[in-house]
Short mmCIF file of C-alpha atoms and ligand atoms in Angstrom, two decimals:
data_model
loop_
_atom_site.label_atom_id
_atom_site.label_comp_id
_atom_site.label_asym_id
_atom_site.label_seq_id
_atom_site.Cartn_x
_atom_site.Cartn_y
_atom_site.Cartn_z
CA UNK A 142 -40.44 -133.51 6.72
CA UNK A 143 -43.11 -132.06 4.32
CA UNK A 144 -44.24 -130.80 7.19
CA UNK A 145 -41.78 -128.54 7.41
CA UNK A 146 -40.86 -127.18 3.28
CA UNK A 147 -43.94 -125.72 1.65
CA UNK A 148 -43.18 -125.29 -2.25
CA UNK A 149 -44.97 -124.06 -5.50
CA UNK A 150 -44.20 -123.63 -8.84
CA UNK A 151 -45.60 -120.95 -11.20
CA UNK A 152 -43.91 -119.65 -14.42
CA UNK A 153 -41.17 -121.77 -14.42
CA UNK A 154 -39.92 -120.59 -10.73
CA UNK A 155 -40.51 -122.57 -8.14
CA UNK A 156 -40.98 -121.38 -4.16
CA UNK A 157 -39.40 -123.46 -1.05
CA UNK A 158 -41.05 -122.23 1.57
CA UNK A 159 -39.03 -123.52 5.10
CA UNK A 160 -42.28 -123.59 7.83
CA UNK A 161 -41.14 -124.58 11.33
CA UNK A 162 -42.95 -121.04 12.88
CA UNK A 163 -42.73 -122.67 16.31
CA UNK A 164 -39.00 -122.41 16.25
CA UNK A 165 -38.56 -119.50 13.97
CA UNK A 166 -37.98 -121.58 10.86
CA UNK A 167 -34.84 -123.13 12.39
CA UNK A 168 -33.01 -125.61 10.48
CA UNK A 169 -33.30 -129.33 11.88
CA UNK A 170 -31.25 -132.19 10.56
CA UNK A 171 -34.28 -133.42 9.01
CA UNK A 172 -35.31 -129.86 7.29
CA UNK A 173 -31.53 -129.82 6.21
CA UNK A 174 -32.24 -133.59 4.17
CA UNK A 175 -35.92 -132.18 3.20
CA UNK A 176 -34.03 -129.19 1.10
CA UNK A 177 -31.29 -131.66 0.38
CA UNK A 178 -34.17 -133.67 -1.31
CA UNK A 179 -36.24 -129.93 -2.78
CA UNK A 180 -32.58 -129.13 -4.74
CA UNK A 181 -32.61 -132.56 -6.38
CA UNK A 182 -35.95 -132.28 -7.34
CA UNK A 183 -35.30 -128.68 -8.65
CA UNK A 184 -31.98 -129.63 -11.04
CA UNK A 185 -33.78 -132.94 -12.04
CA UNK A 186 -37.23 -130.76 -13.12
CA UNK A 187 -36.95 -129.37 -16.35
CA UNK A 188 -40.40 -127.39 -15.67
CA UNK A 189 -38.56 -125.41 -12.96
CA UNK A 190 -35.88 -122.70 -14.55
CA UNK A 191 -34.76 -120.91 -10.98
CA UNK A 192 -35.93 -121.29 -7.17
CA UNK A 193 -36.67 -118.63 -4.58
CA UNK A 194 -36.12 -119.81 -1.04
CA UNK A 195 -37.70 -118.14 1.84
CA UNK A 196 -39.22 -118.27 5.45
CA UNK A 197 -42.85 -118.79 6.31
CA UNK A 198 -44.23 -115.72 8.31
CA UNK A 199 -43.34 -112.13 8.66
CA UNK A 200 -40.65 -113.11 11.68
CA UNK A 201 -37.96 -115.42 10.31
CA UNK A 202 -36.23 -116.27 7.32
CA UNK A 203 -33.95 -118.60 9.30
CA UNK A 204 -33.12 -118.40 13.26
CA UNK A 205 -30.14 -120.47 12.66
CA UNK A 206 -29.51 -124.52 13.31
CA UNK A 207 -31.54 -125.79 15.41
CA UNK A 208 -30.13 -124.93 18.91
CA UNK A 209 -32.03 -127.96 20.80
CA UNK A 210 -30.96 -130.43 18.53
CA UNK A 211 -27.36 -129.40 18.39
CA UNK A 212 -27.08 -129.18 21.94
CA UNK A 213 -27.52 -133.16 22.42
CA UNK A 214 -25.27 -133.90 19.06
CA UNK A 215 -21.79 -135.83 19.55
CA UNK A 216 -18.53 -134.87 18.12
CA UNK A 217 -18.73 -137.36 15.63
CA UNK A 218 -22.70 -136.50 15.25
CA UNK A 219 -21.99 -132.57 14.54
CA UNK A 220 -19.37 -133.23 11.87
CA UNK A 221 -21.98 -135.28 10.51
CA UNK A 222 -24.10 -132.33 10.01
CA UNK A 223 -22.02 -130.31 9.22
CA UNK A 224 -20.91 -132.57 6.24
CA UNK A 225 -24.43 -132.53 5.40
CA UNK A 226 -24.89 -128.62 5.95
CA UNK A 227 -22.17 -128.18 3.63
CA UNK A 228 -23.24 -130.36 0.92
CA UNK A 229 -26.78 -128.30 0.66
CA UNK A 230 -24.50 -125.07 0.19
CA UNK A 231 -22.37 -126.42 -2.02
CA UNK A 232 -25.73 -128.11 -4.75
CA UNK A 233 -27.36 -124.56 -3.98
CA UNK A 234 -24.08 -122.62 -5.20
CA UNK A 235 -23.44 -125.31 -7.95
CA UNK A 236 -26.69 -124.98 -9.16
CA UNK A 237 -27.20 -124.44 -12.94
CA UNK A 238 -30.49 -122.59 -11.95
CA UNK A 239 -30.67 -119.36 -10.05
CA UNK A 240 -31.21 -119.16 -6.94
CA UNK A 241 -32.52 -116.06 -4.56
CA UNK A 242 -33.39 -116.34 -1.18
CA UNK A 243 -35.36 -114.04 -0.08
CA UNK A 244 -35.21 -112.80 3.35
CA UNK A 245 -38.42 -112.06 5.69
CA UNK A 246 -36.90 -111.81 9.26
CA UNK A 247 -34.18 -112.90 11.36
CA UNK A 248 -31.37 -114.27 9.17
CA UNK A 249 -28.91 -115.69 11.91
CA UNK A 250 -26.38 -118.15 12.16
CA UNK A 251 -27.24 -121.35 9.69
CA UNK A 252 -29.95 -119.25 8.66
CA UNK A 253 -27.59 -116.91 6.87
CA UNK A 254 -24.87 -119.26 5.52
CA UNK A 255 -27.99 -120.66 3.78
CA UNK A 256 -28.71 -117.23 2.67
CA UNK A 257 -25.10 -116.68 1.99
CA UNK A 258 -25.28 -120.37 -0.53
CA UNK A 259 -27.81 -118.74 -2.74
CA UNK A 260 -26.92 -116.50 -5.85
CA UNK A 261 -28.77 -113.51 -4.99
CA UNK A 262 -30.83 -112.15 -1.86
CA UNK A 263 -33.38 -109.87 -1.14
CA UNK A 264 -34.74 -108.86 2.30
CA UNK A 265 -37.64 -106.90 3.89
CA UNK A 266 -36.54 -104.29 6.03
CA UNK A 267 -37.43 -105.85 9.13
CA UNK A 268 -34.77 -108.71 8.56
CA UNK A 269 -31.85 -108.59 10.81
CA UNK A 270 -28.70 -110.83 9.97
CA UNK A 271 -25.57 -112.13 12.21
CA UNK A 272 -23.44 -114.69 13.02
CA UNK A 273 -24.37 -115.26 16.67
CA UNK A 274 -22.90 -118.70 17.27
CA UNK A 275 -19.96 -117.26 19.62
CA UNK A 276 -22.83 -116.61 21.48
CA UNK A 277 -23.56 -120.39 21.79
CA UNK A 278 -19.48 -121.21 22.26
CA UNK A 279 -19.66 -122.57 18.72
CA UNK A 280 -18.35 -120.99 15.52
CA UNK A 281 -20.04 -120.76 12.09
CA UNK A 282 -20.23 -124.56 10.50
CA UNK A 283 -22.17 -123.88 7.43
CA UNK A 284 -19.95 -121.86 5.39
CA UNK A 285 -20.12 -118.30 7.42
CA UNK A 286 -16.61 -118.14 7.77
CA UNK A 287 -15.57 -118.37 3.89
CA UNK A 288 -18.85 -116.77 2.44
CA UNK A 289 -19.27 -113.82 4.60
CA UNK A 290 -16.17 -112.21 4.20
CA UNK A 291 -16.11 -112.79 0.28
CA UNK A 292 -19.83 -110.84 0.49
CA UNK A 293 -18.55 -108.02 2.76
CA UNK A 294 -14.87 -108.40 3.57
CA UNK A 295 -12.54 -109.69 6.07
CA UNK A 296 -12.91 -106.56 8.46
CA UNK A 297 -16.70 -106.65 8.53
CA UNK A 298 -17.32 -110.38 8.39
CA UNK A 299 -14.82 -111.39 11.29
CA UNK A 300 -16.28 -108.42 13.41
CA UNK A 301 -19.84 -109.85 12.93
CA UNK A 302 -18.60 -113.50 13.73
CA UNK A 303 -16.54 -112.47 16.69
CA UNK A 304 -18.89 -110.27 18.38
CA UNK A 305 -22.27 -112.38 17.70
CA UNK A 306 -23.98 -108.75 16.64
CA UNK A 307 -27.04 -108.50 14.61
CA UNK A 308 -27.04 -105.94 11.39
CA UNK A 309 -30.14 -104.41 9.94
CA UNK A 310 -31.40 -104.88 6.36
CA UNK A 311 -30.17 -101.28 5.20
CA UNK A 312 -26.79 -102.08 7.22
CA UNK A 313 -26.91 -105.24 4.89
CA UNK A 314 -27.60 -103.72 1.66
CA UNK A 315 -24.76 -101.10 2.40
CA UNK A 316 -22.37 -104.11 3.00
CA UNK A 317 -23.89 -106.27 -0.51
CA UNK A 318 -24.37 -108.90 2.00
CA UNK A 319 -28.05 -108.41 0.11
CA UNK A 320 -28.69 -107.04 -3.15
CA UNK A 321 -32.34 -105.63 -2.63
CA UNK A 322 -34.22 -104.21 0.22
CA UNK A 323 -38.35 -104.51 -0.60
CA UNK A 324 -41.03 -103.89 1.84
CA UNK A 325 -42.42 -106.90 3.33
CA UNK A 326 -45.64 -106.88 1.20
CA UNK A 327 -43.68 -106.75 -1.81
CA UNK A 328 -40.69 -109.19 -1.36
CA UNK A 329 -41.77 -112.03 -2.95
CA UNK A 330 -43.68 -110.00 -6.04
CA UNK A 331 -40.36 -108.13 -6.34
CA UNK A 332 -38.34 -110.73 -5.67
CA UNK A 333 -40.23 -112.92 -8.31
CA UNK A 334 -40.46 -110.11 -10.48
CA UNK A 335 -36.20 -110.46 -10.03
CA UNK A 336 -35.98 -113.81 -10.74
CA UNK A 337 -38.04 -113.39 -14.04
CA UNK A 338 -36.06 -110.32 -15.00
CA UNK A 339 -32.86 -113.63 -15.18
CA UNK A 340 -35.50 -116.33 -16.69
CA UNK A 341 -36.33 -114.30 -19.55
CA UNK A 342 -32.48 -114.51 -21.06
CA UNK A 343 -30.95 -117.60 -22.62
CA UNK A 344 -30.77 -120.18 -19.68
CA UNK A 345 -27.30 -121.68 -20.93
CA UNK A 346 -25.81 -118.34 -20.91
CA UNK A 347 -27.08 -117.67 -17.16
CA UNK A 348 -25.90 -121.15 -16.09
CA UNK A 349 -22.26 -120.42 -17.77
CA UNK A 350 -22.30 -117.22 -16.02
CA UNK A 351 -23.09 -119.06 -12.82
CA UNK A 352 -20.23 -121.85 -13.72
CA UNK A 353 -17.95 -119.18 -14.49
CA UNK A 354 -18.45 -116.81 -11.57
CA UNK A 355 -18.32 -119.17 -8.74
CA UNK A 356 -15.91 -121.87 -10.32
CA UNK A 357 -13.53 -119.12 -10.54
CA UNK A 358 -13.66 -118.03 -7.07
CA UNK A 359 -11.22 -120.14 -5.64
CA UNK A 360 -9.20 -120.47 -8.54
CA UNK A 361 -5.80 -118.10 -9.65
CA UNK A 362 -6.85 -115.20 -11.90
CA UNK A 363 -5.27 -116.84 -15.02
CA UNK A 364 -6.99 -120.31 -14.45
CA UNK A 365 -9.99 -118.52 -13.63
CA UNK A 366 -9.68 -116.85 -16.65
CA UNK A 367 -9.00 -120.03 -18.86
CA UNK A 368 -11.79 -121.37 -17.38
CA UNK A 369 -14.31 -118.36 -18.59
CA UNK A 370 -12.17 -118.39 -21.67
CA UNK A 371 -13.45 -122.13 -22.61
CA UNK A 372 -16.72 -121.76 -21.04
CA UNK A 373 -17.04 -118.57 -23.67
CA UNK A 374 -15.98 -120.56 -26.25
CA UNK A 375 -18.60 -123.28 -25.69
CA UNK A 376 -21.38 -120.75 -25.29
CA UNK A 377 -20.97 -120.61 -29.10
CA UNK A 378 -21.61 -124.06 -29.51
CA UNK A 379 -25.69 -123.04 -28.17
CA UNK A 380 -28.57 -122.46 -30.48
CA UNK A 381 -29.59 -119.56 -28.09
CA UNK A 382 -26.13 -117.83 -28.61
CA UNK A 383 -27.34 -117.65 -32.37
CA UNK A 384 -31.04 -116.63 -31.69
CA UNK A 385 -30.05 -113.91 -29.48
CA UNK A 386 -27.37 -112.04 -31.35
CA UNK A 387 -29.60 -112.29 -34.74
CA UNK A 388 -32.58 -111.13 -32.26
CA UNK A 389 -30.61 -107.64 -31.85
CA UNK A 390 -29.33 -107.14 -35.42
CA UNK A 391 -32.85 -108.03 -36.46
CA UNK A 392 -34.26 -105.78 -33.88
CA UNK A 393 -36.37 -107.83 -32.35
CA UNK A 394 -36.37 -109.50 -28.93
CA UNK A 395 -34.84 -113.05 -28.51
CA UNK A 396 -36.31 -116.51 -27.94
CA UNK A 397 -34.31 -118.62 -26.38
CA UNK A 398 -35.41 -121.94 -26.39
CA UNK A 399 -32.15 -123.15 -23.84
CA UNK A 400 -30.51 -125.23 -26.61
N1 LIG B 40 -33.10 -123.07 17.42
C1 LIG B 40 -34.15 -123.60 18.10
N2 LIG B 40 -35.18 -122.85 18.54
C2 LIG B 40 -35.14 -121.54 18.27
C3 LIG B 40 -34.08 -120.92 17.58
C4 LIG B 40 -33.01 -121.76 17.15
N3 LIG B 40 -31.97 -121.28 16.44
N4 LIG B 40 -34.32 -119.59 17.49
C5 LIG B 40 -35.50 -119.40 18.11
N5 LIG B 40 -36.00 -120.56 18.57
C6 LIG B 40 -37.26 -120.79 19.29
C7 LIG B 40 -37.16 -120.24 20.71
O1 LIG B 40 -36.54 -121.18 21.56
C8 LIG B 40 -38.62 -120.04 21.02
O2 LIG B 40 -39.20 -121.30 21.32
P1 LIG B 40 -40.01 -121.54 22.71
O3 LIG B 40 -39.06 -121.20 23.78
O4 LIG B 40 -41.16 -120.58 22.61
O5 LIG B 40 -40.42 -122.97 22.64
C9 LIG B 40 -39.21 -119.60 19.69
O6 LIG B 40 -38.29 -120.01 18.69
C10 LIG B 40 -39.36 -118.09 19.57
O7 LIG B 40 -38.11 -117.50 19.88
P2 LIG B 40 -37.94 -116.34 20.97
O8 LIG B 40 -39.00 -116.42 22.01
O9 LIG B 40 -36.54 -116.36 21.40
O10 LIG B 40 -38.24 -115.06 20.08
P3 LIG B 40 -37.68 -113.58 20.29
O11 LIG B 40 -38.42 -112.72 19.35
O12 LIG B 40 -37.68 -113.21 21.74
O13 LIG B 40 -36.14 -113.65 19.84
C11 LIG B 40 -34.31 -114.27 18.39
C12 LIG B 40 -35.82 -113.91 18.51
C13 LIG B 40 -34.05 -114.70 16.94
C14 LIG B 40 -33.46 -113.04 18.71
C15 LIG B 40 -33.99 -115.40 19.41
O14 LIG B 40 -34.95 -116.46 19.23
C16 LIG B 40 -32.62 -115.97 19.22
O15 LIG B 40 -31.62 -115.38 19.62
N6 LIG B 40 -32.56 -117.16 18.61
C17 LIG B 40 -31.32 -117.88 18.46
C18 LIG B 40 -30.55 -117.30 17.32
C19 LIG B 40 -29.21 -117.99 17.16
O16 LIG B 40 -28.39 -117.99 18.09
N7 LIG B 40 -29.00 -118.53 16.00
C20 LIG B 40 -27.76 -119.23 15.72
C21 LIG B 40 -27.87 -120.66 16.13
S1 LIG B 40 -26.33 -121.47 15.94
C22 LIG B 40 -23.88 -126.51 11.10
C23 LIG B 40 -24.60 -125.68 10.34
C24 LIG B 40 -24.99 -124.51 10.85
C25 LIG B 40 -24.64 -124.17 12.14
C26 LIG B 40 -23.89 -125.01 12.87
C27 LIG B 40 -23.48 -126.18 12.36
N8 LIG B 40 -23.49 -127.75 10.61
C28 LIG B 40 -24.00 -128.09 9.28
C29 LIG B 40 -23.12 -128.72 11.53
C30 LIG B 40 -25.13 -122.96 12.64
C31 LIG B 40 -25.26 -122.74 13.94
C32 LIG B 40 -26.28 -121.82 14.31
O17 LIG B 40 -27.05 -121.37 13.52
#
């Protein structure tokens, strides 16, 4: 399956690269248990602080599941990966570590709800994005139809699911379904340049943010709030809480030390 995930790790950051060219980087089962294996390794690491995900090539991010495989997959055999799909979203979006994915091509069907799992994303402009599994007879299994509307809304999302159309990067950043549009030659420098811009504050207090963002999402407003309210309160339990308001009174810029 190595094969298939390239990664690196510089500066504390490391790079999944997902290389199946041949195929436009489409997601196999086995790629799917190869990442499931990369976002172990990455919460387990204490070397790696946050993890940019992208697509070998200038073509593809992600062309979607793989449409081969599927097409020979039981009932029984596609809830299986979807059960599997679902549980690399959910470690990706319940990661203490940020993560961006950042987007060199087509971003379609699977493809996207991975997208869609990660914190943040970036694209080149080039990229084109869409839900294209009516297309197929099949609807989004990955996540599309929960995460896409809470990126860009009900009306947008369920026209892009039901009509299988592709949207351009600038369409995209328009919507927020990304947050940055670089050329292609700079995506990853800007994209790691990004990632640094979050690695440089106190990692507790990005990882609390990250708790508190998406463990609220599904929550009521007051539990949500409770929730922030005590993760707020623990946040002053942290060395790094300490360093970094003395670092402003003192004038001077922090070092957190993620204690
Ligand atoms: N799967 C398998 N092979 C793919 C592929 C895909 N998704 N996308 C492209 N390829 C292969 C093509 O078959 C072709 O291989 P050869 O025929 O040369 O052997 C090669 O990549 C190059 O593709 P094209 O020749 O088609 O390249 P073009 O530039 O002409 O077109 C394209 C690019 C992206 C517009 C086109 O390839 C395309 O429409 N691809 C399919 C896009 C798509 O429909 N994606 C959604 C798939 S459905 C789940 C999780 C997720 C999902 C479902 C369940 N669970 C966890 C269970 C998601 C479902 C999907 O993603």
């Amino acid at each position: 399956m190595y094969d298939m995930i390239e990664s690196s790790l510089s500066d504390g950051i490391m790079i999944i690269t997902i290389k199946r060219p041949q195929a436009l980087n489409a997601l196999n089962r086995e790629l799917i248990e190869g990442l499931i294996l990369m976002l172990e390794e990455v919460d387990a690491n204490e070397q790696v602080k946050g993890l940019i995900l992208t697509g070998a090539g200038e073509k593809a991010f992600v062309a979607g599941a793989d449409i081969k495989e599927m097409a020979a997959l039981s009932p029984v055999e596609a809830m299986e990966l979807a059960k599997l799909g679902q549980h690399l979203s959910k470690m990706m979006e319940e990661s203490a570590k940020p993560i961006i994915a950042a987007i060199n091509g087509f971003c379609l069907g699977g493809g996207n709800e991975l997208a869609m799992a990660a914190h943040l994303r970036t694209a080149s402009p080039n990229a084109k994005f869409g839900q294209p599994e009516v297309n197929l007879g099949l609807i989004p299994g990955f996540g599309g139809t929960q995460r896409l509307p809470r990126l860009i809304g009900l009306g947008r999302a369920t026209e892009l699911i039901l009509t299988g159309t592709m949207i351009t990067a600038e369409t995209a950043l328009q919507w927020g379904l990304v947050n940055h549009v670089f050329e292609q030659a700079e995506l990853m420098p800007k994209t790691i340049e990004l990632m640094k811009s979050i690695l440089c504050k106190g990692p507790q207090a990005v990882a609390f943010s990250l708790k508190a963002l998406y463990g609220g999402q599904d929550r009521p407003l007051a539990d949500a709030l409770n929730q922030e309210a005590q993760l707020f309160g623990l946040i002053f339990s942290t060395s790094d809480h300490v360093e970094g308001m003395n670092a402003f009174i003192e004038k001077r810029k922090p070092d957190f030390k993620g204690e």
